[in-house]
Structures are given as C-alpha cells and as structure tokens.
Amino acid sequence: MAGAYDDRDGFIWLDGEMVNWRDANVHILTHAMHYASSVFEGERAYNGKIFKSREHSERLRRSAEMIDFQIPWTVDEIEAAKVEVLAKSGLSDAYVRAIAWRGAGEDMGVASARNPVRLAIAAWEWGAYYGDAKMKGAKLDISKWKRPSPETIPSHAKAAGLYMICTMSKHAAEAKGCSDAMMFDYRGYVAEATGANIFFVKDGEVHTPDPDCFLNGITRQTVVGMLKEKGITVHERHIMPEELEGFEQCWLTGTAAEVTPVGQIGDFNFEVGALTRDIAESYEKLVRV
Ligand SMILES: Cc1ncc(COP(=O)(O)O)c(C=O)c1O
C-alpha cells in the first residue's frame, strides 16, 4: 500500500461500517472542514497490538468533550473498532488514526449542535517519523508561533484547530533543512515540538516542560515513568529559553516520534548521549512487550 492517502487499497472504519478505502469520503460542507471541529488520535500498533490503546480511546472522547461534542461511541466500542481495523489491514506494525468530527447537517454556521458527530478509523504502515534523524539526532528550528494559553483554546485537547500553527511551524522548519520546530508557549517558556513532547538532560538529571498548556503526551507519561523506575530524577517544570545552552542531551517523545534524539535546536547543540540511547532502546522494548 502506498501513494496518495485517498487512493489506496484497503478498508476504513466509518461510522460503524468498513468501507472501501477510496470511498471513505465526506461532503464539502462538513462542519469540521470549515471550523476545525474535529479531534483525533495517533496510535501505533506493535506486533499486532496497539500500545496504550485504551488511553488513546479515552483521550479521543475527552478531546471531543473539551471542544464541546460527544462521540456517539463508547471507549469499548472504539476499542473493538480499532481491533477490527487492524485485523482487516493485515498489518502487525501500523499507525492507527482515529478521527471524530462534526459532519454535514442542518447547520453551516459557527454553531453546529444539530449536525451529526462522525467517527472514522484507518490504519497504515508508517516508519520512523523523523527518518534517519532517529539515529543521528534531529535538527530542530525554533518556531515563531507560541503554544496558546488554556484561556485562548482548550490546549489539552488533541484537536485539529491546535495544529494550524504546527503545520506552519513545520513548513518553515523544513524550508531551513530542519526536521521539526520547537515551540515556546505564550509566556515564553519552552513547550514542545509540533507533534511531540521534549526532554533535556543535564548533570544526569532530566528536565521536561510542565504540560500546563499543551498535550501531556501518552509517550511523555510513559517515558517519565520509565525514567523514575530507573531511579533518574525528573524535573517537570517551566524551562526558560536561556537554559537551552546548558542542556547536554535532548530527545522528543510521541506516538509517531517514539523516542527521537535531538542534535540541534536553532544554534544550540546536543550530544546523542548514553541516557538518550538507553531511553530510546527501553521504549522500543516496552512497546513490544
Ligand atoms: C502537539 C503534540 N504534542 C505531543 C504529542 C505526543 O503525544 P503522544 O505521546 O500521546 O502521542 C503529540 C502527538 O500526538 C502532539 O501532536
């Protein structure tokens, strides 16, 4: 399976039914297309099993509630649908995308309480998110866009509207030959990358931004747990831009990114050190248990 994402063989789960991949379409007057009323999940299956599947389904429902709609499927139903999608795909290692959105209906203005909420789930093959950066250390740009305040937007939702600035940041980064961009938040603290959380190492201890205005990633929480189990001190706190110079190692975490070493952020350099490699390897083992 390859090529454009709307032109592939296979099946997509759509509102309770398996439909041919190429027929999983929506109308142009879908509310979500115009007003970003959609939430989604990115998940990875390893050896036929989705890592932290239930947490992802729960977050999907929570994200929808945060942007003011209810998904008409329970967590158990979403879980069953994902199992069906994965089985039908024939893949054992796969990326799984669940997406819920306000569809087309009676409303076409900003308010859309009368439109149906829809849900789709697709699975496909997706290798390392940052290509060979995974080994060498990714090069990150610094974005001009800031993660918004929780008073501006529901910043903890995995909602489409929050990705507009991420797409623009990543385009700017790629134009400079970088793999991604690191973003500061609305107060000027270090926040995260466009689709992954960030960690730093200094003097054998780990520092990671307090996720008070962005996604507290499932991978982030897993890695914090792994570090603590290894007896490593983890500081979850506000990190100032001036501190970047003093950090020795850096990595990103995310379902797609897994644990990806970072070699450079703007003018600051980091080594792909022993702890970074250890965490990346431990994560790879854990997801396949
Ligand atoms: C903006 C953003 N931050 C962080 C993450 C990491 O989250 P997770 O580890 O749950 O995949 C993601 C990926 O989903 C993301 O899109």
PDB file of C-alpha atoms and ligand atoms in Angstrom:
ATOM      1  CA  MET A   1       0.000   0.000   0.000  1.00  0.00           C
ATOM      2  CA  ALA A   2       1.416   3.371  -0.971  1.00  0.00           C
ATOM      3  CA  GLY A   3       0.664   6.592  -2.798  1.00  0.00           C
ATOM      4  CA  ALA A   4      -1.768   9.394  -2.002  1.00  0.00           C
ATOM      5  CA  TYR A   5      -3.699   8.838   1.188  1.00  0.00           C
ATOM      6  CA  ASP A   6      -7.061   8.950  -0.608  1.00  0.00           C
ATOM      7  CA  ASP A   7      -6.003   6.479  -3.289  1.00  0.00           C
ATOM      8  CA  ARG A   8      -5.052   3.232  -1.608  1.00  0.00           C
ATOM      9  CA  ASP A   9      -6.300  -0.296  -1.330  1.00  0.00           C
ATOM     10  CA  GLY A  10      -7.858  -1.415   1.935  1.00  0.00           C
ATOM     11  CA  PHE A  11     -10.671  -0.505   4.275  1.00  0.00           C
ATOM     12  CA  ILE A  12     -11.539   2.301   6.659  1.00  0.00           C
ATOM     13  CA  TRP A  13     -13.980   2.042   9.552  1.00  0.00           C
ATOM     14  CA  LEU A  14     -16.549   4.817   9.072  1.00  0.00           C
ATOM     15  CA  ASP A  15     -19.478   5.344  11.447  1.00  0.00           C
ATOM     16  CA  GLY A  16     -19.687   1.663  12.323  1.00  0.00           C
ATOM     17  CA  GLU A  17     -19.025   0.119   8.930  1.00  0.00           C
ATOM     18  CA  MET A  18     -15.986  -0.986   6.988  1.00  0.00           C
ATOM     19  CA  VAL A  19     -15.903   0.920   3.720  1.00  0.00           C
ATOM     20  CA  ASN A  20     -13.505   0.690   0.803  1.00  0.00           C
ATOM     21  CA  TRP A  21     -10.542   2.992   1.397  1.00  0.00           C
ATOM     22  CA  ARG A  22     -11.296   5.154  -1.650  1.00  0.00           C
ATOM     23  CA  ASP A  23     -14.968   5.549  -0.640  1.00  0.00           C
ATOM     24  CA  ALA A  24     -14.292   6.900   2.872  1.00  0.00           C
ATOM     25  CA  ASN A  25     -15.271  10.448   1.874  1.00  0.00           C
ATOM     26  CA  VAL A  26     -17.146  13.398   3.387  1.00  0.00           C
ATOM     27  CA  HIS A  27     -19.204  16.210   1.857  1.00  0.00           C
ATOM     28  CA  ILE A  28     -17.525  19.571   1.198  1.00  0.00           C
ATOM     29  CA  LEU A  29     -19.992  21.247   3.581  1.00  0.00           C
ATOM     30  CA  THR A  30     -18.774  19.173   6.520  1.00  0.00           C
ATOM     31  CA  HIS A  31     -18.668  21.494   9.546  1.00  0.00           C
ATOM     32  CA  ALA A  32     -15.178  20.335  10.580  1.00  0.00           C
ATOM     33  CA  MET A  33     -13.717  21.353   7.208  1.00  0.00           C
ATOM     34  CA  HIS A  34     -14.726  24.954   7.810  1.00  0.00           C
ATOM     35  CA  TYR A  35     -14.435  25.401  11.570  1.00  0.00           C
ATOM     36  CA  ALA A  36     -11.889  22.780  12.738  1.00  0.00           C
ATOM     37  CA  SER A  37     -14.500  20.925  14.792  1.00  0.00           C
ATOM     38  CA  SER A  38     -12.548  17.692  14.892  1.00  0.00           C
ATOM     39  CA  VAL A  39     -10.374  15.703  17.279  1.00  0.00           C
ATOM     40  CA  PHE A  40      -8.103  12.800  16.523  1.00  0.00           C
ATOM     41  CA  GLU A  41      -5.645  10.223  17.833  1.00  0.00           C
ATOM     42  CA  GLY A  42      -2.343   8.927  16.532  1.00  0.00           C
ATOM     43  CA  GLU A  43      -1.566   5.434  17.769  1.00  0.00           C
ATOM     44  CA  ARG A  44       0.944   2.741  16.935  1.00  0.00           C
ATOM     45  CA  ALA A  45       0.469  -0.998  16.870  1.00  0.00           C
ATOM     46  CA  TYR A  46       3.466  -3.210  17.528  1.00  0.00           C
ATOM     47  CA  ASN A  47       3.287  -6.971  16.885  1.00  0.00           C
ATOM     48  CA  GLY A  48      -0.446  -6.660  16.261  1.00  0.00           C
ATOM     49  CA  LYS A  49      -1.289  -4.771  19.460  1.00  0.00           C
ATOM     50  CA  ILE A  50      -1.908  -1.041  19.841  1.00  0.00           C
ATOM     51  CA  PHE A  51       0.308   0.402  22.544  1.00  0.00           C
ATOM     52  CA  LYS A  52      -1.816   2.064  25.277  1.00  0.00           C
ATOM     53  CA  SER A  53      -4.869   1.662  23.067  1.00  0.00           C
ATOM     54  CA  ARG A  54      -7.432   2.323  25.771  1.00  0.00           C
ATOM     55  CA  GLU A  55      -5.681   5.539  26.902  1.00  0.00           C
ATOM     56  CA  HIS A  56      -5.888   6.793  23.317  1.00  0.00           C
ATOM     57  CA  SER A  57      -9.608   5.980  23.028  1.00  0.00           C
ATOM     58  CA  GLU A  58     -10.264   7.693  26.348  1.00  0.00           C
ATOM     59  CA  ARG A  59      -8.292  10.758  25.263  1.00  0.00           C
ATOM     60  CA  LEU A  60     -10.227  10.898  21.995  1.00  0.00           C
ATOM     61  CA  ARG A  61     -13.510  11.072  23.884  1.00  0.00           C
ATOM     62  CA  ARG A  62     -12.079  13.634  26.336  1.00  0.00           C
ATOM     63  CA  SER A  63     -10.749  15.811  23.499  1.00  0.00           C
ATOM     64  CA  ALA A  64     -14.219  15.823  21.915  1.00  0.00           C
ATOM     65  CA  GLU A  65     -15.798  16.876  25.210  1.00  0.00           C
ATOM     66  CA  MET A  66     -13.221  19.662  25.516  1.00  0.00           C
ATOM     67  CA  ILE A  67     -14.321  21.076  22.162  1.00  0.00           C
ATOM     68  CA  ASP A  68     -17.968  20.622  23.019  1.00  0.00           C
ATOM     69  CA  PHE A  69     -19.191  17.420  21.413  1.00  0.00           C
ATOM     70  CA  GLN A  70     -19.824  13.839  22.441  1.00  0.00           C
ATOM     71  CA  ILE A  71     -18.617  10.917  20.369  1.00  0.00           C
ATOM     72  CA  PRO A  72     -21.579   8.564  19.939  1.00  0.00           C
ATOM     73  CA  TRP A  73     -19.377   5.507  20.593  1.00  0.00           C
ATOM     74  CA  THR A  74     -18.149   4.219  23.943  1.00  0.00           C
ATOM     75  CA  VAL A  75     -14.497   3.529  24.702  1.00  0.00           C
ATOM     76  CA  ASP A  76     -15.229  -0.211  24.427  1.00  0.00           C
ATOM     77  CA  GLU A  77     -16.842   0.278  21.024  1.00  0.00           C
ATOM     78  CA  ILE A  78     -13.897   2.366  19.803  1.00  0.00           C
ATOM     79  CA  GLU A  79     -11.526  -0.317  21.094  1.00  0.00           C
ATOM     80  CA  ALA A  80     -13.419  -3.033  19.200  1.00  0.00           C
ATOM     81  CA  ALA A  81     -13.431  -0.925  16.027  1.00  0.00           C
ATOM     82  CA  LYS A  82      -9.660  -0.434  16.210  1.00  0.00           C
ATOM     83  CA  VAL A  83      -9.108  -4.180  16.611  1.00  0.00           C
ATOM     84  CA  GLU A  84     -11.285  -4.762  13.537  1.00  0.00           C
ATOM     85  CA  VAL A  85      -9.399  -2.135  11.500  1.00  0.00           C
ATOM     86  CA  LEU A  86      -6.038  -3.583  12.423  1.00  0.00           C
ATOM     87  CA  ALA A  87      -7.126  -7.146  11.620  1.00  0.00           C
ATOM     88  CA  LYS A  88      -8.596  -6.069   8.286  1.00  0.00           C
ATOM     89  CA  SER A  89      -5.392  -4.185   7.390  1.00  0.00           C
ATOM     90  CA  GLY A  90      -3.305  -7.329   7.792  1.00  0.00           C
ATOM     91  CA  LEU A  91      -0.578  -5.211   9.394  1.00  0.00           C
ATOM     92  CA  SER A  92       1.102  -6.095  12.653  1.00  0.00           C
ATOM     93  CA  ASP A  93       3.130  -2.868  12.927  1.00  0.00           C
ATOM     94  CA  ALA A  94       0.947   0.070  11.960  1.00  0.00           C
ATOM     95  CA  TYR A  95      -0.001   3.639  12.638  1.00  0.00           C
ATOM     96  CA  VAL A  96      -3.655   3.970  13.613  1.00  0.00           C
ATOM     97  CA  ARG A  97      -5.597   7.202  13.125  1.00  0.00           C
ATOM     98  CA  ALA A  98      -8.978   7.687  14.758  1.00  0.00           C
ATOM     99  CA  ILE A  99     -10.795  10.917  13.974  1.00  0.00           C
ATOM    100  CA  ALA A 100     -14.123  12.311  15.179  1.00  0.00           C
ATOM    101  CA  TRP A 101     -15.765  15.378  13.700  1.00  0.00           C
ATOM    102  CA  ARG A 102     -18.901  17.401  13.318  1.00  0.00           C
ATOM    103  CA  GLY A 103     -20.303  16.361   9.984  1.00  0.00           C
ATOM    104  CA  ALA A 104     -22.572  17.991   7.437  1.00  0.00           C
ATOM    105  CA  GLY A 105     -26.132  18.600   8.568  1.00  0.00           C
ATOM    106  CA  GLU A 106     -28.718  21.236   9.336  1.00  0.00           C
ATOM    107  CA  ASP A 107     -26.127  23.807  10.402  1.00  0.00           C
ATOM    108  CA  MET A 108     -23.492  25.552   8.333  1.00  0.00           C
ATOM    109  CA  GLY A 109     -22.763  28.488  10.643  1.00  0.00           C
ATOM    110  CA  VAL A 110     -20.309  28.509  13.510  1.00  0.00           C
ATOM    111  CA  ALA A 111     -22.783  26.763  15.830  1.00  0.00           C
ATOM    112  CA  SER A 112     -23.429  23.190  14.781  1.00  0.00           C
ATOM    113  CA  ALA A 113     -25.296  21.419  17.562  1.00  0.00           C
ATOM    114  CA  ARG A 114     -27.670  19.812  15.051  1.00  0.00           C
ATOM    115  CA  ASN A 115     -25.005  18.203  12.883  1.00  0.00           C
ATOM    116  CA  PRO A 116     -24.120  14.537  13.374  1.00  0.00           C
ATOM    117  CA  VAL A 117     -20.834  13.629  15.055  1.00  0.00           C
ATOM    118  CA  ARG A 118     -18.938  11.129  12.960  1.00  0.00           C
ATOM    119  CA  LEU A 119     -16.048   8.779  13.642  1.00  0.00           C
ATOM    120  CA  ALA A 120     -13.536   7.103  11.352  1.00  0.00           C
ATOM    121  CA  ILE A 121     -10.549   4.834  11.957  1.00  0.00           C
ATOM    122  CA  ALA A 122      -7.788   3.974   9.487  1.00  0.00           C
ATOM    123  CA  ALA A 123      -4.506   2.084   9.792  1.00  0.00           C
ATOM    124  CA  TRP A 124      -1.444   2.202   7.578  1.00  0.00           C
ATOM    125  CA  GLU A 125       2.268   1.476   7.585  1.00  0.00           C
ATOM    126  CA  TRP A 126       4.364   4.347   8.914  1.00  0.00           C
ATOM    127  CA  GLY A 127       8.078   4.030   9.646  1.00  0.00           C
ATOM    128  CA  ALA A 128      10.306   6.365  11.675  1.00  0.00           C
ATOM    129  CA  TYR A 129       8.641   9.795  11.867  1.00  0.00           C
ATOM    130  CA  TYR A 130      11.914  11.693  11.514  1.00  0.00           C
ATOM    131  CA  GLY A 131      13.632   9.254   9.137  1.00  0.00           C
ATOM    132  CA  ASP A 132      17.304   8.723   9.946  1.00  0.00           C
ATOM    133  CA  ALA A 133      17.225  11.566  12.499  1.00  0.00           C
ATOM    134  CA  LYS A 134      16.251   8.767  14.839  1.00  0.00           C
ATOM    135  CA  MET A 135      19.902   7.681  14.904  1.00  0.00           C
ATOM    136  CA  LYS A 136      21.810  10.906  14.242  1.00  0.00           C
ATOM    137  CA  GLY A 137      19.719  13.348  16.234  1.00  0.00           C
ATOM    138  CA  ALA A 138      17.061  15.551  14.696  1.00  0.00           C
ATOM    139  CA  LYS A 139      17.731  19.158  13.774  1.00  0.00           C
ATOM    140  CA  LEU A 140      15.012  21.498  15.055  1.00  0.00           C
ATOM    141  CA  ASP A 141      14.158  25.042  14.083  1.00  0.00           C
ATOM    142  CA  ILE A 142      12.681  27.446  16.637  1.00  0.00           C
ATOM    143  CA  SER A 143       9.129  28.382  15.701  1.00  0.00           C
ATOM    144  CA  LYS A 144       7.854  31.925  15.665  1.00  0.00           C
ATOM    145  CA  TRP A 145       4.468  30.586  16.799  1.00  0.00           C
ATOM    146  CA  LYS A 146       3.692  30.159  20.503  1.00  0.00           C
ATOM    147  CA  ARG A 147       1.602  27.458  22.160  1.00  0.00           C
ATOM    148  CA  PRO A 148      -1.579  29.239  23.246  1.00  0.00           C
ATOM    149  CA  SER A 149      -2.914  29.799  26.740  1.00  0.00           C
ATOM    150  CA  PRO A 150      -5.600  27.416  28.062  1.00  0.00           C
ATOM    151  CA  GLU A 151      -7.730  30.571  28.258  1.00  0.00           C
ATOM    152  CA  THR A 152      -7.401  31.015  24.477  1.00  0.00           C
ATOM    153  CA  ILE A 153      -8.177  27.476  23.307  1.00  0.00           C
ATOM    154  CA  PRO A 154      -8.620  24.070  25.001  1.00  0.00           C
ATOM    155  CA  SER A 155      -4.875  23.460  24.780  1.00  0.00           C
ATOM    156  CA  HIS A 156      -5.014  19.940  26.226  1.00  0.00           C
ATOM    157  CA  ALA A 157      -7.320  18.611  23.527  1.00  0.00           C
ATOM    158  CA  LYS A 158      -5.845  16.745  20.591  1.00  0.00           C
ATOM    159  CA  ALA A 159      -7.952  18.891  18.315  1.00  0.00           C
ATOM    160  CA  ALA A 160      -7.383  19.853  14.682  1.00  0.00           C
ATOM    161  CA  GLY A 161      -7.507  23.620  15.377  1.00  0.00           C
ATOM    162  CA  LEU A 162      -4.380  23.414  17.507  1.00  0.00           C
ATOM    163  CA  TYR A 163      -2.369  22.061  14.577  1.00  0.00           C
ATOM    164  CA  MET A 164      -2.674  25.087  12.300  1.00  0.00           C
ATOM    165  CA  ILE A 165       0.375  26.731  13.912  1.00  0.00           C
ATOM    166  CA  CYS A 166       2.152  23.364  13.965  1.00  0.00           C
ATOM    167  CA  THR A 167       1.802  22.911  10.217  1.00  0.00           C
ATOM    168  CA  MET A 168       3.087  26.448   9.581  1.00  0.00           C
ATOM    169  CA  SER A 169       5.991  25.922  12.004  1.00  0.00           C
ATOM    170  CA  LYS A 170       6.934  22.644  10.383  1.00  0.00           C
ATOM    171  CA  HIS A 171       6.813  24.073   6.871  1.00  0.00           C
ATOM    172  CA  ALA A 172       9.143  26.906   7.951  1.00  0.00           C
ATOM    173  CA  ALA A 173      11.450  24.366   9.631  1.00  0.00           C
ATOM    174  CA  GLU A 174      11.605  22.084   6.610  1.00  0.00           C
ATOM    175  CA  ALA A 175      12.385  25.050   4.358  1.00  0.00           C
ATOM    176  CA  LYS A 176      15.511  25.557   6.518  1.00  0.00           C
ATOM    177  CA  GLY A 177      16.515  21.887   6.298  1.00  0.00           C
ATOM    178  CA  CYS A 178      15.228  21.019   9.786  1.00  0.00           C
ATOM    179  CA  SER A 179      13.062  18.018  10.691  1.00  0.00           C
ATOM    180  CA  ASP A 180      10.761  19.909  13.034  1.00  0.00           C
ATOM    181  CA  ALA A 181      10.405  23.034  15.139  1.00  0.00           C
ATOM    182  CA  MET A 182      10.467  23.592  18.865  1.00  0.00           C
ATOM    183  CA  MET A 183       7.797  25.946  20.117  1.00  0.00           C
ATOM    184  CA  PHE A 184       7.749  28.270  23.115  1.00  0.00           C
ATOM    185  CA  ASP A 185       4.478  28.888  24.922  1.00  0.00           C
ATOM    186  CA  TYR A 186       2.537  32.143  25.296  1.00  0.00           C
ATOM    187  CA  ARG A 187       4.653  33.034  28.368  1.00  0.00           C
ATOM    188  CA  GLY A 188       7.936  32.350  26.606  1.00  0.00           C
ATOM    189  CA  TYR A 189       8.685  29.001  28.285  1.00  0.00           C
ATOM    190  CA  VAL A 190       9.975  26.017  26.302  1.00  0.00           C
ATOM    191  CA  ALA A 191       6.912  23.971  25.318  1.00  0.00           C
ATOM    192  CA  GLU A 192       7.190  21.136  22.789  1.00  0.00           C
ATOM    193  CA  ALA A 193       7.717  20.288  19.116  1.00  0.00           C
ATOM    194  CA  THR A 194       4.884  20.373  16.566  1.00  0.00           C
ATOM    195  CA  GLY A 195       3.814  16.793  17.270  1.00  0.00           C
ATOM    196  CA  ALA A 196       5.976  15.600  20.142  1.00  0.00           C
ATOM    197  CA  ASN A 197       6.996  16.463  23.698  1.00  0.00           C
ATOM    198  CA  ILE A 198      10.553  17.410  24.629  1.00  0.00           C
ATOM    199  CA  PHE A 199      13.059  16.295  27.276  1.00  0.00           C
ATOM    200  CA  PHE A 200      16.514  17.594  28.269  1.00  0.00           C
ATOM    201  CA  VAL A 201      19.401  16.115  30.246  1.00  0.00           C
ATOM    202  CA  LYS A 202      21.841  17.987  32.477  1.00  0.00           C
ATOM    203  CA  ASP A 203      24.204  16.523  35.080  1.00  0.00           C
ATOM    204  CA  GLY A 204      22.454  13.133  34.949  1.00  0.00           C
ATOM    205  CA  GLU A 205      19.018  14.596  35.664  1.00  0.00           C
ATOM    206  CA  VAL A 206      16.115  15.073  33.291  1.00  0.00           C
ATOM    207  CA  HIS A 207      14.146  18.254  32.740  1.00  0.00           C
ATOM    208  CA  THR A 208      10.900  18.446  30.793  1.00  0.00           C
ATOM    209  CA  PRO A 209       8.367  21.250  30.465  1.00  0.00           C
ATOM    210  CA  ASP A 210       5.344  21.151  32.718  1.00  0.00           C
ATOM    211  CA  PRO A 211       2.487  20.324  30.280  1.00  0.00           C
ATOM    212  CA  ASP A 212       0.195  23.052  31.562  1.00  0.00           C
ATOM    213  CA  CYS A 213      -0.712  24.458  28.124  1.00  0.00           C
ATOM    214  CA  PHE A 214      -0.093  21.580  25.700  1.00  0.00           C
ATOM    215  CA  LEU A 215      -0.688  17.865  25.318  1.00  0.00           C
ATOM    216  CA  ASN A 216       0.662  15.740  28.156  1.00  0.00           C
ATOM    217  CA  GLY A 217       1.551  13.002  25.675  1.00  0.00           C
ATOM    218  CA  ILE A 218       0.933   9.354  26.439  1.00  0.00           C
ATOM    219  CA  THR A 219       4.541   8.670  25.383  1.00  0.00           C
ATOM    220  CA  ARG A 220       5.733  11.535  27.599  1.00  0.00           C
ATOM    221  CA  GLN A 221       3.975  10.000  30.603  1.00  0.00           C
ATOM    222  CA  THR A 222       5.373   6.563  29.729  1.00  0.00           C
ATOM    223  CA  VAL A 223       8.926   7.930  29.476  1.00  0.00           C
ATOM    224  CA  VAL A 224       8.647   9.896  32.742  1.00  0.00           C
ATOM    225  CA  GLY A 225       7.572   6.615  34.390  1.00  0.00           C
ATOM    226  CA  MET A 226      10.484   4.705  32.809  1.00  0.00           C
ATOM    227  CA  LEU A 227      12.999   7.327  33.983  1.00  0.00           C
ATOM    228  CA  LYS A 228      11.664   7.253  37.536  1.00  0.00           C
ATOM    229  CA  GLU A 229      11.795   3.453  37.544  1.00  0.00           C
ATOM    230  CA  LYS A 230      15.459   3.707  36.553  1.00  0.00           C
ATOM    231  CA  GLY A 231      15.994   5.975  39.564  1.00  0.00           C
ATOM    232  CA  ILE A 232      16.615   9.081  37.450  1.00  0.00           C
ATOM    233  CA  THR A 233      15.406  12.408  38.821  1.00  0.00           C
ATOM    234  CA  VAL A 234      12.857  14.073  36.534  1.00  0.00           C
ATOM    235  CA  HIS A 235      12.061  17.759  36.911  1.00  0.00           C
ATOM    236  CA  GLU A 236       8.701  18.673  35.339  1.00  0.00           C
ATOM    237  CA  ARG A 237       8.860  22.431  35.409  1.00  0.00           C
ATOM    238  CA  HIS A 238       8.853  25.658  33.455  1.00  0.00           C
ATOM    239  CA  ILE A 239      12.006  25.888  31.336  1.00  0.00           C
ATOM    240  CA  MET A 240      13.383  29.260  30.256  1.00  0.00           C
ATOM    241  CA  PRO A 241      14.889  29.746  26.756  1.00  0.00           C
ATOM    242  CA  GLU A 242      18.245  30.781  28.349  1.00  0.00           C
ATOM    243  CA  GLU A 243      18.556  27.286  29.798  1.00  0.00           C
ATOM    244  CA  LEU A 244      18.835  25.640  26.369  1.00  0.00           C
ATOM    245  CA  GLU A 245      22.537  26.455  26.245  1.00  0.00           C
ATOM    246  CA  GLY A 246      23.281  24.429  29.387  1.00  0.00           C
ATOM    247  CA  PHE A 247      21.496  21.204  28.466  1.00  0.00           C
ATOM    248  CA  GLU A 248      23.687  18.317  27.283  1.00  0.00           C
ATOM    249  CA  GLN A 249      21.167  15.963  25.687  1.00  0.00           C
ATOM    250  CA  CYS A 250      17.697  16.306  24.275  1.00  0.00           C
ATOM    251  CA  TRP A 251      15.028  13.998  22.883  1.00  0.00           C
ATOM    252  CA  LEU A 252      11.450  14.118  21.654  1.00  0.00           C
ATOM    253  CA  THR A 253       8.657  11.739  22.595  1.00  0.00           C
ATOM    254  CA  GLY A 254       5.429  10.969  20.814  1.00  0.00           C
ATOM    255  CA  THR A 255       3.475   8.083  19.394  1.00  0.00           C
ATOM    256  CA  ALA A 256       4.731   8.849  15.894  1.00  0.00           C
ATOM    257  CA  ALA A 257       8.160  10.158  17.001  1.00  0.00           C
ATOM    258  CA  GLU A 258       8.619   7.391  19.630  1.00  0.00           C
ATOM    259  CA  VAL A 259      11.872   8.484  21.356  1.00  0.00           C
ATOM    260  CA  THR A 260      13.869  10.553  18.862  1.00  0.00           C
ATOM    261  CA  PRO A 261      17.233  12.082  19.825  1.00  0.00           C
ATOM    262  CA  VAL A 262      17.693  15.780  19.049  1.00  0.00           C
ATOM    263  CA  GLY A 263      21.111  17.011  17.891  1.00  0.00           C
ATOM    264  CA  GLN A 264      20.361  20.680  17.398  1.00  0.00           C
ATOM    265  CA  ILE A 265      17.732  23.316  18.238  1.00  0.00           C
ATOM    266  CA  GLY A 266      18.419  26.610  16.486  1.00  0.00           C
ATOM    267  CA  ASP A 267      22.047  27.418  17.421  1.00  0.00           C
ATOM    268  CA  PHE A 268      22.170  25.033  20.390  1.00  0.00           C
ATOM    269  CA  ASN A 269      23.804  21.624  20.027  1.00  0.00           C
ATOM    270  CA  PHE A 270      23.206  18.417  21.969  1.00  0.00           C
ATOM    271  CA  GLU A 271      25.002  15.089  22.019  1.00  0.00           C
ATOM    272  CA  VAL A 272      23.141  11.851  21.370  1.00  0.00           C
ATOM    273  CA  GLY A 273      24.296  10.570  24.739  1.00  0.00           C
ATOM    274  CA  ALA A 274      24.049   7.338  26.702  1.00  0.00           C
ATOM    275  CA  LEU A 275      20.851   8.232  28.549  1.00  0.00           C
ATOM    276  CA  THR A 276      19.079   9.263  25.327  1.00  0.00           C
ATOM    277  CA  ARG A 277      20.079   5.990  23.676  1.00  0.00           C
ATOM    278  CA  ASP A 278      19.091   3.988  26.749  1.00  0.00           C
ATOM    279  CA  ILE A 279      15.616   5.558  26.893  1.00  0.00           C
ATOM    280  CA  ALA A 280      15.075   5.095  23.156  1.00  0.00           C
ATOM    281  CA  GLU A 281      16.016   1.406  23.435  1.00  0.00           C
ATOM    282  CA  SER A 282      13.971   0.828  26.585  1.00  0.00           C
ATOM    283  CA  TYR A 283      10.935   2.404  24.923  1.00  0.00           C
ATOM    284  CA  GLU A 284      11.356   0.182  21.855  1.00  0.00           C
ATOM    285  CA  LYS A 285      11.410  -2.880  24.128  1.00  0.00           C
ATOM    286  CA  LEU A 286       8.451  -1.746  26.217  1.00  0.00           C
ATOM    287  CA  VAL A 287       6.092  -1.190  23.283  1.00  0.00           C
ATOM    288  CA  ARG A 288       6.699  -4.747  22.091  1.00  0.00           C
ATOM    289  CA  VAL A 289       6.108  -6.465  25.436  1.00  0.00           C
TER     290      VAL A 289
HETATM  291  C1  LIG B   1       1.278  18.539  19.633  1.00  0.00           C
HETATM  292  C2  LIG B   1       1.624  17.196  20.186  1.00  0.00           C
HETATM  293  N1  LIG B   1       2.283  17.125  21.352  1.00  0.00           N
HETATM  294  C3  LIG B   1       2.627  15.939  21.898  1.00  0.00           C
HETATM  295  C4  LIG B   1       2.323  14.751  21.260  1.00  0.00           C
HETATM  296  C5  LIG B   1       2.711  13.447  21.882  1.00  0.00           C
HETATM  297  O1  LIG B   1       1.578  12.773  22.326  1.00  0.00           O
HETATM  298  P1  LIG B   1       1.527  11.198  22.426  1.00  0.00           P
HETATM  299  O2  LIG B   1       2.752  10.770  23.144  1.00  0.00           O
HETATM  300  O3  LIG B   1       0.290  10.942  23.216  1.00  0.00           O
HETATM  301  O4  LIG B   1       1.460  10.675  21.056  1.00  0.00           O
HETATM  302  C6  LIG B   1       1.644  14.778  20.046  1.00  0.00           C
HETATM  303  C7  LIG B   1       1.296  13.540  19.347  1.00  0.00           C
HETATM  304  O5  LIG B   1       0.214  13.059  19.497  1.00  0.00           O
HETATM  305  C8  LIG B   1       1.274  16.021  19.501  1.00  0.00           C
HETATM  306  O6  LIG B   1       0.622  16.083  18.337  1.00  0.00           O
END
